[in-house]
């Protein structure tokens, strides 16, 4: 049996086991075009390079307290709803303000809202909503508030090393493929944490569960770093940018002032 026959046999076995299209040649695959939902800010959409937040991907919006993370999420949800999309908001912080969301443009009557008791419950609900394939945007607010069940049921002062990190790591691995198939955007808001033991120097603060989100997310947006000079010019280095997987071509990252 020559090599071509052996390859055809292997491809036939793979298609029978996993379905047609499990393995393909690149010239047979359609050009990958990542859809997007507007962030509600023209300048941010331009900075991201694809016109908004990418569909079928994990997006992390992080920053210090009161920096506008949840407000940005509300704007994304409002834009998705204007297109006729269905959205869900997982309020792990139990701090959602319906009137504020309504003022931004969110249709509260059609928004799915969940206030889970534990981190496991929040992520299970998130996964089930995404697997349904009916939603356009699922937002989890926030990663820092996803408290493991063992920590909630334990005593004050108990040590629970790495529980939240393992929970997030497992959830992101499970969600990545499902998001791509359902074309749903999953947004996680995250908070900054100071590095323990760093007294001097310019070390930047970390986000909660940063390593796991950094490995699995495709778009990170720090709302506190979008800034313009007094003359209206905008330095591309200070703007959030989409992951290189989503952009076919980028130059110097500069964005024209709007």
C-alpha atoms as one frame of an Amber mdcrd trajectory, in Angstrom:
protein
   0.000   0.000   0.000   1.521   3.320  -1.078   1.426   6.499   0.994  -1.583
   8.050  -0.776  -3.699   4.942  -0.236  -2.627   4.812   3.410  -3.608   8.462
   3.822  -7.001   7.918   2.164  -7.646   4.965   4.456  -6.743   7.001   7.541
  -8.929   9.932   6.437 -11.836   7.572   5.819 -11.507   6.126   9.313 -11.372
   9.610  10.840 -14.497  10.771   8.969 -16.420   7.668   9.995 -15.416   8.163
  13.626 -15.674  11.956  13.943 -17.785  13.097  10.995 -17.117  14.775   7.680
 -14.781  17.735   7.895 -12.843  16.480  10.925  -9.696  16.724   8.764  -9.484
  18.891   5.666  -6.994  20.595   3.424  -6.555  24.298   3.923  -7.565  25.137
   0.350 -10.842  23.266   0.917 -11.711  25.338   3.997 -13.620  28.565   3.616
 -11.838  31.775   4.553 -12.153  32.401   8.262 -14.159  35.546   8.898 -14.688
  36.436  12.536 -17.908  38.315  13.155 -18.102  41.030  15.776 -20.539  42.872
  18.016 -19.900  46.571  18.491 -18.654  47.739  21.874 -20.775  50.871  21.609
 -17.649  53.001  21.192 -16.434  53.780  17.669 -12.872  54.502  18.791 -12.674
  51.204  20.700 -14.123  49.282  17.749 -11.424  50.783  15.528  -8.720  49.946
  18.057  -9.863  46.323  18.231  -9.429  46.094  14.477 -12.495  43.975  13.689
 -15.273  46.418  14.522 -16.047  45.206  18.020 -15.828  42.132  20.212 -15.193
  38.873  18.310 -17.933  36.274  18.077 -17.221  32.741  19.197 -14.425  33.835
  21.521 -13.660  34.510  25.171 -13.239  38.207  25.994 -11.752  39.556  29.222
 -12.440  43.122  30.342 -10.251  44.001  33.311  -9.340  47.055  35.314  -9.385
  48.633  38.780 -12.575  49.244  40.700 -15.062  51.712  39.194 -13.166  51.874
  35.896 -16.207  51.135  33.715 -15.933  47.369  33.173 -19.606  46.582  33.765
 -20.658  49.724  31.907 -18.766  48.503  28.842 -20.504  45.126  29.159 -23.888
  46.869  29.237 -23.011  48.735  26.042 -22.059  45.478  24.298 -25.304  43.837
  25.424 -27.309  46.842  24.231 -25.641  46.701  20.809 -26.309  42.962  20.506
 -29.957  43.443  21.472 -30.375  46.178  18.855 -29.416  43.552  16.269 -32.083
  41.221  17.607 -29.700  39.113  19.680 -30.408  37.341  22.959 -28.078  38.104
  25.872 -27.491  36.812  29.394 -25.856  38.495  32.377 -24.413  36.288  35.135
 -24.338  38.606  38.143 -21.886  36.816  40.428 -21.328  40.048  42.368 -25.075
  40.428  43.075 -24.724  44.122  42.333 -26.573  44.680  39.066 -28.419  48.000
  38.760 -31.348  47.442  36.343 -32.153  51.142  36.049 -28.553  52.018  35.175
 -28.475  49.261  32.554 -31.778  50.514  31.124 -30.414  54.066  30.883 -27.450
  52.776  28.878 -29.786  51.093  26.420 -30.152  47.520  27.679 -33.592  45.992
  27.171 -34.092  44.682  30.705 -37.326  42.911  29.792 -35.519  40.581  27.355
 -32.233  40.223  29.261 -31.595  36.879  30.961 -30.172  37.470  34.451 -28.783
  34.953  36.941 -27.448  35.592  40.443 -25.744  32.289  41.318 -24.794  31.237
  44.832 -21.438  29.633  43.962 -18.790  29.837  41.288 -19.580  26.310  40.111
 -23.238  27.220  39.682 -22.353  30.355  37.728 -20.097  28.514  35.308 -22.535
  25.609  34.881 -25.283  28.080  33.965 -22.899  29.838  31.596 -21.987  26.569
  29.874 -25.613  25.455  29.478 -26.629  28.809  28.000 -23.745  28.723  25.536
 -24.424  25.106  24.535 -28.006  26.038  23.663 -26.660  28.004  20.709 -29.440
  30.568  21.115 -27.473  33.376  22.752 -25.294  36.052  21.210 -23.608  37.357
  24.369 -23.078  35.795  27.803 -21.392  38.077  30.344 -19.984  36.951  33.702
 -19.464  39.730  36.240 -16.963  39.064  37.660 -14.174  36.455  37.883 -13.173
  37.684  41.341 -16.716  36.990  42.621 -16.781  33.359  41.427 -16.383  31.820
  44.873 -15.965  28.016  44.985 -18.629  26.064  46.877 -16.043  24.607  49.269
 -14.997  28.106  50.313 -18.585  29.245  50.884 -19.437  26.188  52.972 -16.154
  26.294  54.905 -15.260  28.237  58.019 -13.776  31.701  58.105 -10.008  31.456
  57.942  -9.916  28.067  56.169  -7.272  27.734  53.483  -8.531  27.023  49.969
  -5.398  27.282  47.867  -5.945  27.235  44.108  -9.651  26.340  44.155 -10.777
  29.298  42.082  -7.849  28.936  39.694  -8.660  25.270  39.023 -12.342  26.122
  38.596 -11.616  28.812  36.013  -9.042  26.703  34.197 -11.475  23.818  33.765
 -14.354  26.076  32.728 -12.366  27.916  30.078 -11.123  24.670  28.540 -14.714
  23.418  28.278 -16.125  26.675  26.926 -13.602  27.431  24.174 -14.763  24.832
  21.642 -18.459  25.316  22.381 -18.202  29.081  21.884 -16.629  28.589  18.476
 -19.415  26.239  17.364 -22.268  28.422  18.642 -20.741  31.783  17.605 -21.412
  33.176  21.087 -19.363  35.858  22.822 -18.444  35.050  26.424 -17.326  38.126
  28.370 -15.557  37.912  31.733 -14.960  41.041  33.777 -11.966  40.877  36.073
 -10.394  42.993  38.783  -6.801  43.979  39.414  -4.858  42.643  42.385  -1.614
  44.029  43.748   1.328  41.640  43.704   2.123  40.348  47.177   5.590  41.154
  48.466   6.438  43.841  45.905   7.345  46.988  47.842   9.320  48.970  45.272
   9.568  49.134  41.510   7.100  49.427  38.671   5.655  45.929  38.605   2.109
  46.089  37.206  -0.773  44.671  39.234  -2.205  41.281  38.300  -5.775  40.259
  37.556  -7.532  37.512  39.488  -6.840  34.105  37.843  -4.799  36.022  35.283
  -2.757  33.126  33.922  -5.773  31.000  33.051  -7.695  33.813  31.376  -4.572
  35.028  29.580  -4.094  31.578  28.063  -7.694  31.017  26.965  -9.141  34.434
  26.125  -8.852  35.919  22.643  -9.436  39.564  23.478  -8.376  41.554  26.531
  -9.620  45.080  27.056  -8.295  47.256  29.887 -10.780  50.160  29.933  -8.502
  52.232  32.122  -5.770  52.377  29.432  -7.788  53.951  26.623  -6.621  57.552
  26.612  -6.064  60.499  24.298  -3.701  63.437  24.418  -4.930  66.994  24.922
  -4.686  67.731  21.180  -6.952  64.784  20.396  -4.252  62.493  19.059  -4.312
  58.913  20.238  -1.316  56.690  20.906  -1.926  53.158  19.648   0.254  51.750
  22.406  -2.300  52.900  24.982  -5.266  51.228  23.306  -6.694  47.776  23.761
  -6.011  45.574  20.755  -7.537  42.352  19.480  -5.581  39.148  19.630  -3.394
  38.505  16.576  -5.464  35.407  15.766  -8.351  37.704  14.807  -6.487  40.151
  12.579  -5.200  39.375   9.114  -2.974  42.433   8.969  -1.837  45.105  11.413
   0.683  47.861  10.952   1.872  50.065  13.809  -1.228  49.864  16.023  -1.947
  53.586  15.566  -5.612  54.583  15.479  -6.815  57.819  13.923  -8.513  60.143
  16.378 -12.305  60.242  16.059
